mmCIF file of C-alpha atoms and ligand atoms in Angstrom:
data_model
loop_
_atom_site.group_PDB
_atom_site.id
_atom_site.type_symbol
_atom_site.label_atom_id
_atom_site.label_comp_id
_atom_site.label_asym_id
_atom_site.label_seq_id
_atom_site.Cartn_x
_atom_site.Cartn_y
_atom_site.Cartn_z
ATOM 1 C CA UNK A 1 123.416 66.504 -4.054
ATOM 2 C CA UNK A 2 120.620 65.695 -6.465
ATOM 3 C CA UNK A 3 118.078 66.270 -3.675
ATOM 4 C CA UNK A 4 119.475 69.747 -3.029
ATOM 5 C CA UNK A 5 119.235 70.667 -6.701
ATOM 6 C CA UNK A 6 115.642 69.460 -6.840
ATOM 7 C CA UNK A 7 114.937 71.456 -3.670
ATOM 8 C CA UNK A 8 116.377 74.618 -5.189
ATOM 9 C CA UNK A 9 114.409 74.039 -8.368
ATOM 10 C CA UNK A 10 111.192 73.580 -6.384
ATOM 11 C CA UNK A 11 111.865 76.758 -4.387
ATOM 12 C CA UNK A 12 112.537 78.593 -7.645
ATOM 13 C CA UNK A 13 109.246 77.386 -9.044
ATOM 14 C CA UNK A 14 107.328 78.477 -5.958
ATOM 15 C CA UNK A 15 108.951 81.921 -5.848
ATOM 16 C CA UNK A 16 108.436 82.192 -9.621
ATOM 17 C CA UNK A 17 104.763 81.560 -9.064
ATOM 18 C CA UNK A 18 104.505 84.191 -6.366
ATOM 19 C CA UNK A 19 106.130 86.748 -8.684
ATOM 20 C CA UNK A 20 103.571 85.756 -11.280
ATOM 21 C CA UNK A 21 100.709 86.212 -8.799
ATOM 22 C CA UNK A 22 102.104 89.571 -7.764
ATOM 23 C CA UNK A 23 102.145 90.694 -11.408
ATOM 24 C CA UNK A 24 98.525 89.666 -11.780
ATOM 25 C CA UNK A 25 97.621 91.870 -8.808
ATOM 26 C CA UNK A 26 99.685 94.765 -10.184
ATOM 27 C CA UNK A 27 97.808 94.466 -13.489
ATOM 28 C CA UNK A 28 94.599 95.242 -11.575
ATOM 29 C CA UNK A 29 96.068 98.616 -10.770
ATOM 30 C CA UNK A 30 96.221 99.470 -14.444
ATOM 31 C CA UNK A 31 97.108 101.843 -15.858
ATOM 32 C CA UNK A 32 100.392 103.729 -15.491
ATOM 33 C CA UNK A 33 101.233 107.152 -16.931
ATOM 34 C CA UNK A 34 103.458 107.300 -20.054
ATOM 35 C CA UNK A 35 102.401 103.775 -21.040
ATOM 36 C CA UNK A 36 103.787 103.043 -24.513
ATOM 37 C CA UNK A 37 101.817 99.794 -24.875
ATOM 38 C CA UNK A 38 99.668 99.829 -28.030
ATOM 39 C CA UNK A 39 96.004 100.231 -26.977
ATOM 40 C CA UNK A 40 94.923 96.931 -28.536
ATOM 41 C CA UNK A 41 97.649 95.051 -26.614
ATOM 42 C CA UNK A 42 96.600 96.692 -23.344
ATOM 43 C CA UNK A 43 93.000 95.684 -23.995
ATOM 44 C CA UNK A 44 94.039 92.095 -24.710
ATOM 45 C CA UNK A 45 95.981 91.995 -21.422
ATOM 46 C CA UNK A 46 93.378 93.630 -19.171
ATOM 47 C CA UNK A 47 90.084 92.110 -18.014
ATOM 48 C CA UNK A 48 86.923 94.160 -18.594
ATOM 49 C CA UNK A 49 86.609 96.830 -15.910
ATOM 50 C CA UNK A 50 90.371 96.941 -15.297
ATOM 51 C CA UNK A 51 91.335 99.991 -17.388
ATOM 52 C CA UNK A 52 91.636 103.241 -15.399
ATOM 53 C CA UNK A 53 92.909 106.583 -16.649
ATOM 54 C CA UNK A 54 96.134 107.515 -14.806
ATOM 55 C CA UNK A 55 95.436 111.213 -15.488
ATOM 56 C CA UNK A 56 92.110 111.372 -13.635
ATOM 57 C CA UNK A 57 93.713 113.087 -10.642
ATOM 58 C CA UNK A 58 94.314 116.222 -12.734
ATOM 59 C CA UNK A 59 92.632 116.139 -16.143
ATOM 60 C CA UNK A 60 92.838 119.950 -16.456
ATOM 61 C CA UNK A 61 96.634 119.661 -16.681
ATOM 62 C CA UNK A 62 96.223 117.363 -19.703
ATOM 63 C CA UNK A 63 93.586 119.445 -21.516
ATOM 64 C CA UNK A 64 95.892 121.150 -23.995
ATOM 65 C CA UNK A 65 98.005 118.146 -24.951
ATOM 66 C CA UNK A 66 94.890 115.963 -25.021
ATOM 67 C CA UNK A 67 93.109 118.420 -27.312
ATOM 68 C CA UNK A 68 96.077 118.458 -29.720
ATOM 69 C CA UNK A 69 96.038 114.681 -29.892
ATOM 70 C CA UNK A 70 92.243 114.680 -30.346
ATOM 71 C CA UNK A 71 92.687 116.962 -33.368
ATOM 72 C CA UNK A 72 95.692 115.013 -34.692
ATOM 73 C CA UNK A 73 93.607 111.808 -34.771
ATOM 74 C CA UNK A 74 90.789 113.707 -36.596
ATOM 75 C CA UNK A 75 88.219 112.976 -33.908
ATOM 76 C CA UNK A 76 86.967 116.501 -34.589
ATOM 77 C CA UNK A 77 85.896 115.489 -38.124
ATOM 78 C CA UNK A 78 82.964 113.653 -36.578
ATOM 79 C CA UNK A 79 82.633 114.953 -33.007
ATOM 80 C CA UNK A 80 83.479 118.635 -33.562
ATOM 81 C CA UNK A 81 86.597 120.561 -32.529
ATOM 82 C CA UNK A 82 85.516 120.900 -28.898
ATOM 83 C CA UNK A 83 83.711 117.549 -28.732
ATOM 84 C CA UNK A 84 80.300 119.206 -29.000
ATOM 85 C CA UNK A 85 79.176 116.926 -31.798
ATOM 86 C CA UNK A 86 78.657 117.350 -35.488
ATOM 87 C CA UNK A 87 77.582 114.564 -37.764
ATOM 88 C CA UNK A 88 78.278 112.196 -34.844
ATOM 89 C CA UNK A 89 77.288 112.134 -31.154
ATOM 90 C CA UNK A 90 78.468 114.952 -28.892
ATOM 91 C CA UNK A 91 81.013 113.959 -26.262
ATOM 92 C CA UNK A 92 79.877 116.788 -24.002
ATOM 93 C CA UNK A 93 76.359 115.662 -23.077
ATOM 94 C CA UNK A 94 75.213 113.278 -20.349
ATOM 95 C CA UNK A 95 74.316 110.483 -22.732
ATOM 96 C CA UNK A 96 76.971 107.816 -23.239
ATOM 97 C CA UNK A 97 75.921 105.065 -25.595
ATOM 98 C CA UNK A 98 77.851 102.198 -23.959
ATOM 99 C CA UNK A 99 78.752 103.821 -20.634
ATOM 100 C CA UNK A 100 80.871 106.779 -19.498
ATOM 101 C CA UNK A 101 83.566 104.906 -17.542
ATOM 102 C CA UNK A 102 87.257 104.818 -18.482
ATOM 103 C CA UNK A 103 87.301 101.132 -19.299
ATOM 104 C CA UNK A 104 84.378 101.292 -21.750
ATOM 105 C CA UNK A 105 85.547 104.507 -23.469
ATOM 106 C CA UNK A 106 89.094 103.158 -23.924
ATOM 107 C CA UNK A 107 87.718 99.969 -25.491
ATOM 108 C CA UNK A 108 85.166 101.805 -27.658
ATOM 109 C CA UNK A 109 87.722 104.222 -29.113
ATOM 110 C CA UNK A 110 90.391 101.555 -29.657
ATOM 111 C CA UNK A 111 88.139 98.766 -30.967
ATOM 112 C CA UNK A 112 85.298 100.698 -32.601
ATOM 113 C CA UNK A 113 81.578 99.966 -32.248
ATOM 114 C CA UNK A 114 81.448 96.798 -34.321
ATOM 115 C CA UNK A 115 84.212 95.018 -32.378
ATOM 116 C CA UNK A 116 82.806 96.269 -29.077
ATOM 117 C CA UNK A 117 79.420 94.820 -29.925
ATOM 118 C CA UNK A 118 81.031 91.494 -30.852
ATOM 119 C CA UNK A 119 82.294 91.372 -27.242
ATOM 120 C CA UNK A 120 78.704 91.613 -26.036
ATOM 121 C CA UNK A 121 78.343 95.352 -25.460
ATOM 122 C CA UNK A 122 75.014 96.874 -26.460
ATOM 123 C CA UNK A 123 73.835 100.464 -26.856
ATOM 124 C CA UNK A 124 72.346 101.131 -23.434
ATOM 125 C CA UNK A 125 71.601 104.796 -24.226
ATOM 126 C CA UNK A 126 70.466 106.477 -27.395
ATOM 127 C CA UNK A 127 72.358 109.461 -28.759
ATOM 128 C CA UNK A 128 71.085 112.112 -31.174
ATOM 129 C CA UNK A 129 72.843 110.241 -34.008
ATOM 130 C CA UNK A 130 73.266 106.469 -34.158
ATOM 131 C CA UNK A 131 76.086 104.970 -36.204
ATOM 132 C CA UNK A 132 79.293 102.991 -35.867
ATOM 133 C CA UNK A 133 82.417 104.515 -34.354
ATOM 134 C CA UNK A 134 85.496 103.466 -36.379
ATOM 135 C CA UNK A 135 88.403 101.567 -34.813
ATOM 136 C CA UNK A 136 91.307 103.789 -33.683
ATOM 137 C CA UNK A 137 93.421 101.188 -31.901
ATOM 138 C CA UNK A 138 96.015 101.080 -34.687
ATOM 139 C CA UNK A 139 95.957 104.805 -35.525
ATOM 140 C CA UNK A 140 96.546 105.740 -31.870
ATOM 141 C CA UNK A 141 99.926 104.138 -31.262
ATOM 142 C CA UNK A 142 100.214 104.254 -27.476
ATOM 143 C CA UNK A 143 97.858 103.804 -24.542
ATOM 144 C CA UNK A 144 99.282 107.043 -23.137
ATOM 145 C CA UNK A 145 97.979 108.990 -26.153
ATOM 146 C CA UNK A 146 94.545 107.447 -25.769
ATOM 147 C CA UNK A 147 94.404 108.231 -22.026
ATOM 148 C CA UNK A 148 95.292 111.843 -22.790
ATOM 149 C CA UNK A 149 92.480 112.089 -25.343
ATOM 150 C CA UNK A 150 90.054 110.632 -22.775
ATOM 151 C CA UNK A 151 91.339 113.151 -20.184
ATOM 152 C CA UNK A 152 90.499 115.926 -22.687
ATOM 153 C CA UNK A 153 86.973 114.493 -23.048
ATOM 154 C CA UNK A 154 86.609 114.578 -19.231
ATOM 155 C CA UNK A 155 87.528 118.280 -19.208
ATOM 156 C CA UNK A 156 84.860 118.921 -21.829
ATOM 157 C CA UNK A 157 82.375 116.746 -19.966
ATOM 158 C CA UNK A 158 82.884 117.347 -16.230
ATOM 159 C CA UNK A 159 79.625 115.649 -15.233
ATOM 160 C CA UNK A 160 80.941 112.361 -16.686
ATOM 161 C CA UNK A 161 83.797 112.300 -14.174
ATOM 162 C CA UNK A 162 81.643 110.676 -11.494
ATOM 163 C CA UNK A 163 81.251 107.656 -13.772
ATOM 164 C CA UNK A 164 84.963 106.991 -14.461
ATOM 165 C CA UNK A 165 84.946 103.758 -12.459
ATOM 166 C CA UNK A 166 81.335 102.642 -12.852
ATOM 167 C CA UNK A 167 80.733 100.770 -16.110
ATOM 168 C CA UNK A 168 77.132 100.726 -17.311
ATOM 169 C CA UNK A 169 77.771 97.158 -18.496
ATOM 170 C CA UNK A 170 80.510 94.552 -18.061
ATOM 171 C CA UNK A 171 79.851 91.800 -20.600
ATOM 172 C CA UNK A 172 81.226 88.404 -19.630
ATOM 173 C CA UNK A 173 82.147 89.467 -16.084
HETATM 174 C C1 HEC B 201 83.940 108.682 -38.742
HETATM 175 C C2 HEC B 201 83.372 109.417 -37.612
HETATM 176 C C3 HEC B 201 84.040 109.291 -36.262
HETATM 177 C C4 HEC B 201 85.344 109.599 -35.936
HETATM 178 C C5 HEC B 201 86.464 110.053 -36.844
HETATM 179 C C6 HEC B 201 85.434 109.419 -34.500
HETATM 180 N N1 HEC B 201 84.246 109.013 -33.984
HETATM 181 FE FE1 HEC B 201 83.807 108.724 -32.016
HETATM 182 N N2 HEC B 201 81.930 108.088 -32.510
HETATM 183 C C7 HEC B 201 81.407 108.071 -33.796
HETATM 184 C C8 HEC B 201 80.080 107.489 -33.750
HETATM 185 C C9 HEC B 201 79.158 107.300 -34.937
HETATM 186 C C10 HEC B 201 79.831 107.167 -32.404
HETATM 187 C C11 HEC B 201 78.600 106.458 -31.828
HETATM 188 C C12 HEC B 201 78.970 104.987 -31.717
HETATM 189 C C13 HEC B 201 77.821 104.027 -31.565
HETATM 190 O O1 HEC B 201 76.687 104.440 -31.355
HETATM 191 O O2 HEC B 201 78.100 102.813 -31.649
HETATM 192 C C14 HEC B 201 81.005 107.578 -31.655
HETATM 193 C C15 HEC B 201 81.119 107.491 -30.279
HETATM 194 C C16 HEC B 201 82.166 108.000 -29.545
HETATM 195 C C17 HEC B 201 82.203 108.097 -28.112
HETATM 196 C C18 HEC B 201 81.070 107.724 -27.178
HETATM 197 C C19 HEC B 201 80.097 108.899 -27.178
HETATM 198 C C20 HEC B 201 78.779 108.636 -26.507
HETATM 199 O O3 HEC B 201 77.945 109.555 -26.495
HETATM 200 O O4 HEC B 201 78.562 107.545 -26.000
HETATM 201 C C21 HEC B 201 83.408 108.617 -27.779
HETATM 202 C C22 HEC B 201 83.917 108.921 -26.379
HETATM 203 C C23 HEC B 201 84.124 108.851 -29.002
HETATM 204 N N3 HEC B 201 83.332 108.471 -30.067
HETATM 205 C C24 HEC B 201 85.391 109.362 -29.060
HETATM 206 C C25 HEC B 201 86.104 109.541 -30.248
HETATM 207 C C26 HEC B 201 87.506 109.884 -30.303
HETATM 208 C C27 HEC B 201 88.380 110.158 -29.110
HETATM 209 C C28 HEC B 201 87.857 109.930 -31.625
HETATM 210 C C29 HEC B 201 89.220 110.172 -32.219
HETATM 211 C C30 HEC B 201 90.255 109.272 -31.756
HETATM 212 C C31 HEC B 201 86.649 109.620 -32.386
HETATM 213 N N4 HEC B 201 85.629 109.375 -31.523
HETATM 214 C C32 HEC B 201 86.588 109.615 -33.765
HETATM 215 C C33 HEC B 201 82.041 108.508 -34.929
HETATM 216 C C34 HEC B 201 83.354 108.909 -35.027
#
Protein backbone atom coordinates (compact mmCIF):
# COMPACT_ATOMS: atom_id res chain seq x y z
CA UNK A 1 0.00 0.00 0.00
CA UNK A 2 2.71 2.42 1.03
CA UNK A 3 4.61 1.63 -2.19
CA UNK A 4 1.56 2.52 -4.28
CA UNK A 5 1.15 5.85 -2.51
CA UNK A 6 4.81 6.67 -3.06
CA UNK A 7 4.40 5.66 -6.71
CA UNK A 8 1.43 7.97 -7.15
CA UNK A 9 3.29 10.78 -5.43
CA UNK A 10 6.30 10.28 -7.72
CA UNK A 11 4.06 10.27 -10.81
CA UNK A 12 2.40 13.44 -9.54
CA UNK A 13 5.77 15.09 -9.12
CA UNK A 14 6.87 14.12 -12.62
CA UNK A 15 3.63 15.29 -14.25
CA UNK A 16 3.80 18.45 -12.11
CA UNK A 17 7.24 19.10 -13.51
CA UNK A 18 6.10 18.62 -17.08
CA UNK A 19 3.27 21.12 -16.53
CA UNK A 20 5.88 23.50 -15.17
CA UNK A 21 8.10 22.99 -18.23
CA UNK A 22 5.13 23.52 -20.51
CA UNK A 23 4.37 26.83 -18.78
CA UNK A 24 7.95 27.94 -19.29
CA UNK A 25 7.59 27.27 -23.02
CA UNK A 26 4.24 29.09 -23.14
CA UNK A 27 5.88 32.10 -21.48
CA UNK A 28 8.20 32.33 -24.50
CA UNK A 29 5.15 33.01 -26.61
CA UNK A 30 4.45 36.16 -24.64
CA UNK A 31 2.36 38.17 -24.86
CA UNK A 32 -1.40 37.67 -25.02
CA UNK A 33 -4.02 40.29 -25.90
CA UNK A 34 -6.06 41.84 -23.05
CA UNK A 35 -3.27 41.06 -20.56
CA UNK A 36 -4.14 42.71 -17.24
CA UNK A 37 -0.72 41.96 -15.71
CA UNK A 38 0.96 45.16 -14.47
CA UNK A 39 3.84 45.99 -16.86
CA UNK A 40 6.50 45.77 -14.15
CA UNK A 41 5.30 42.26 -13.17
CA UNK A 42 5.38 41.13 -16.80
CA UNK A 43 8.93 42.44 -17.13
CA UNK A 44 10.00 40.61 -13.97
CA UNK A 45 8.52 37.37 -15.34
CA UNK A 46 9.88 37.58 -18.89
CA UNK A 47 13.50 37.15 -19.99
CA UNK A 48 15.01 39.91 -22.14
CA UNK A 49 13.89 39.49 -25.75
CA UNK A 50 10.70 37.65 -24.75
CA UNK A 51 8.16 40.50 -24.92
CA UNK A 52 6.19 40.68 -28.19
CA UNK A 53 3.27 42.95 -28.98
CA UNK A 54 0.11 40.85 -29.54
CA UNK A 55 -1.34 43.65 -31.71
CA UNK A 56 1.41 43.63 -34.35
CA UNK A 57 -0.78 41.72 -36.80
CA UNK A 58 -3.06 44.76 -37.16
CA UNK A 59 -1.71 47.90 -35.50
CA UNK A 60 -3.97 50.14 -37.63
CA UNK A 61 -7.00 48.69 -35.81
CA UNK A 62 -5.49 49.85 -32.50
CA UNK A 63 -4.47 53.34 -33.64
CA UNK A 64 -7.41 55.24 -32.17
CA UNK A 65 -7.56 53.50 -28.80
CA UNK A 66 -3.76 53.55 -28.59
CA UNK A 67 -3.68 57.29 -29.32
CA UNK A 68 -6.26 57.96 -26.58
CA UNK A 69 -4.17 56.04 -24.08
CA UNK A 70 -1.00 57.83 -25.26
CA UNK A 71 -2.71 61.16 -24.52
CA UNK A 72 -4.20 59.93 -21.23
CA UNK A 73 -0.71 59.04 -19.96
CA UNK A 74 0.56 62.52 -21.05
CA UNK A 75 3.19 61.10 -23.38
CA UNK A 76 2.29 64.01 -25.65
CA UNK A 77 3.64 66.50 -23.07
CA UNK A 78 7.14 65.47 -24.08
CA UNK A 79 6.81 63.65 -27.42
CA UNK A 80 4.07 65.75 -29.06
CA UNK A 81 0.44 64.83 -29.75
CA UNK A 82 1.27 62.73 -32.80
CA UNK A 83 4.62 61.47 -31.49
CA UNK A 84 6.56 63.88 -33.70
CA UNK A 85 8.66 65.15 -30.83
CA UNK A 86 8.76 68.33 -28.84
CA UNK A 87 11.11 68.91 -25.97
CA UNK A 88 11.91 65.18 -26.14
CA UNK A 89 12.88 62.77 -28.95
CA UNK A 90 10.42 62.17 -31.79
CA UNK A 91 8.91 58.70 -31.91
CA UNK A 92 8.38 58.99 -35.66
CA UNK A 93 11.97 59.04 -36.94
CA UNK A 94 14.31 56.14 -37.69
CA UNK A 95 16.52 56.73 -34.68
CA UNK A 96 15.74 54.64 -31.61
CA UNK A 97 18.05 55.29 -28.70
CA UNK A 98 18.05 51.77 -27.22
CA UNK A 99 16.51 49.83 -30.11
CA UNK A 100 13.15 49.79 -31.92
CA UNK A 101 11.98 46.28 -30.98
CA UNK A 102 8.91 45.52 -28.85
CA UNK A 103 10.86 44.10 -25.95
CA UNK A 104 13.15 47.13 -25.56
CA UNK A 105 10.36 49.72 -26.00
CA UNK A 106 8.12 47.96 -23.45
CA UNK A 107 10.96 47.92 -20.92
CA UNK A 108 12.03 51.51 -21.64
CA UNK A 109 8.53 52.94 -21.21
CA UNK A 110 7.74 50.86 -18.11
CA UNK A 111 11.11 51.18 -16.35
CA UNK A 112 12.38 54.54 -17.59
CA UNK A 113 15.90 55.30 -18.82
CA UNK A 114 17.68 55.16 -15.48
CA UNK A 115 16.40 51.68 -14.56
CA UNK A 116 16.99 50.45 -18.10
CA UNK A 117 20.59 51.58 -17.94
CA UNK A 118 21.03 49.84 -14.58
CA UNK A 119 20.15 46.60 -16.42
CA UNK A 120 23.06 47.21 -18.78
CA UNK A 121 21.33 48.96 -21.68
CA UNK A 122 23.26 51.81 -23.28
CA UNK A 123 22.27 54.52 -25.75
CA UNK A 124 23.26 52.90 -29.04
CA UNK A 125 21.85 55.78 -31.13
CA UNK A 126 21.79 59.49 -30.53
CA UNK A 127 18.54 61.41 -30.78
CA UNK A 128 18.08 65.15 -31.35
CA UNK A 129 17.55 65.57 -27.59
CA UNK A 130 19.25 63.46 -24.92
CA UNK A 131 17.65 63.08 -21.51
CA UNK A 132 16.06 60.52 -19.22
CA UNK A 133 12.65 59.03 -19.98
CA UNK A 134 10.59 58.79 -16.76
CA UNK A 135 9.24 55.47 -15.46
CA UNK A 136 5.63 54.73 -16.49
CA UNK A 137 5.33 51.17 -15.20
CA UNK A 138 3.14 52.20 -12.26
CA UNK A 139 1.13 54.88 -14.09
CA UNK A 140 0.23 52.44 -16.89
CA UNK A 141 -1.70 49.82 -14.95
CA UNK A 142 -1.90 46.95 -17.44
CA UNK A 143 0.41 45.42 -20.03
CA UNK A 144 -2.51 45.60 -22.46
CA UNK A 145 -2.57 49.41 -22.20
CA UNK A 146 1.16 49.59 -22.82
CA UNK A 147 0.96 47.29 -25.86
CA UNK A 148 -1.78 49.49 -27.30
CA UNK A 149 0.36 52.60 -26.86
CA UNK A 150 3.26 50.82 -28.59
CA UNK A 151 0.89 49.77 -31.41
CA UNK A 152 0.00 53.48 -31.84
CA UNK A 153 3.72 54.31 -32.06
CA UNK A 154 4.10 51.65 -34.80
CA UNK A 155 1.30 53.31 -36.81
CA UNK A 156 3.11 56.63 -36.51
CA UNK A 157 6.43 55.01 -37.35
CA UNK A 158 5.79 52.36 -40.02
CA UNK A 159 9.47 51.93 -40.88
CA UNK A 160 10.13 50.72 -37.31
CA UNK A 161 7.84 47.72 -37.83
CA UNK A 162 10.61 45.66 -39.42
CA UNK A 163 12.52 45.86 -36.14
CA UNK A 164 9.76 44.59 -33.81
CA UNK A 165 11.60 41.34 -33.09
CA UNK A 166 15.22 42.40 -33.54
CA UNK A 167 16.65 44.04 -30.41
CA UNK A 168 19.65 46.29 -30.99
CA UNK A 169 21.03 44.98 -27.69
CA UNK A 170 20.18 42.18 -25.25
CA UNK A 171 22.16 42.82 -22.07
CA UNK A 172 22.89 39.72 -20.02
CA UNK A 173 21.64 37.30 -22.70
C1 LIG B 1 8.97 63.99 -19.10
C2 LIG B 1 9.08 63.77 -20.54
C3 LIG B 1 8.63 62.44 -21.10
C4 LIG B 1 7.38 61.87 -21.01
C5 LIG B 1 6.17 62.36 -20.25
C6 LIG B 1 7.45 60.66 -21.81
N1 LIG B 1 8.68 60.51 -22.36
FE1 LIG B 1 9.26 59.06 -23.66
N2 LIG B 1 11.16 59.79 -23.66
C7 LIG B 1 11.57 60.94 -23.00
C8 LIG B 1 13.00 61.10 -23.18
C9 LIG B 1 13.84 62.23 -22.63
C10 LIG B 1 13.43 60.02 -23.97
C11 LIG B 1 14.86 59.67 -24.38
C12 LIG B 1 15.36 58.64 -23.38
C13 LIG B 1 16.85 58.45 -23.32
O1 LIG B 1 17.58 58.95 -24.17
O2 LIG B 1 17.28 57.74 -22.39
C14 LIG B 1 12.24 59.23 -24.27
C15 LIG B 1 12.24 58.12 -25.09
C16 LIG B 1 11.10 57.45 -25.49
C17 LIG B 1 11.06 56.42 -26.49
C18 LIG B 1 12.24 55.95 -27.32
C19 LIG B 1 12.41 56.97 -28.45
C20 LIG B 1 13.68 56.83 -29.24
O3 LIG B 1 13.88 57.64 -30.16
O4 LIG B 1 14.47 55.94 -28.97
C21 LIG B 1 9.78 55.99 -26.57
C22 LIG B 1 9.23 54.92 -27.50
C23 LIG B 1 9.01 56.76 -25.63
N3 LIG B 1 9.85 57.65 -24.99
C24 LIG B 1 7.67 56.60 -25.42
C25 LIG B 1 6.94 57.31 -24.46
C26 LIG B 1 5.58 57.00 -24.10
C27 LIG B 1 4.74 55.92 -24.72
C28 LIG B 1 5.22 57.87 -23.11
C29 LIG B 1 3.93 57.93 -22.33
C30 LIG B 1 3.57 56.69 -21.66
C31 LIG B 1 6.38 58.73 -22.87
N4 LIG B 1 7.39 58.35 -23.69
C32 LIG B 1 6.39 59.78 -21.98
C33 LIG B 1 10.77 61.78 -22.28
C34 LIG B 1 9.45 61.57 -21.95
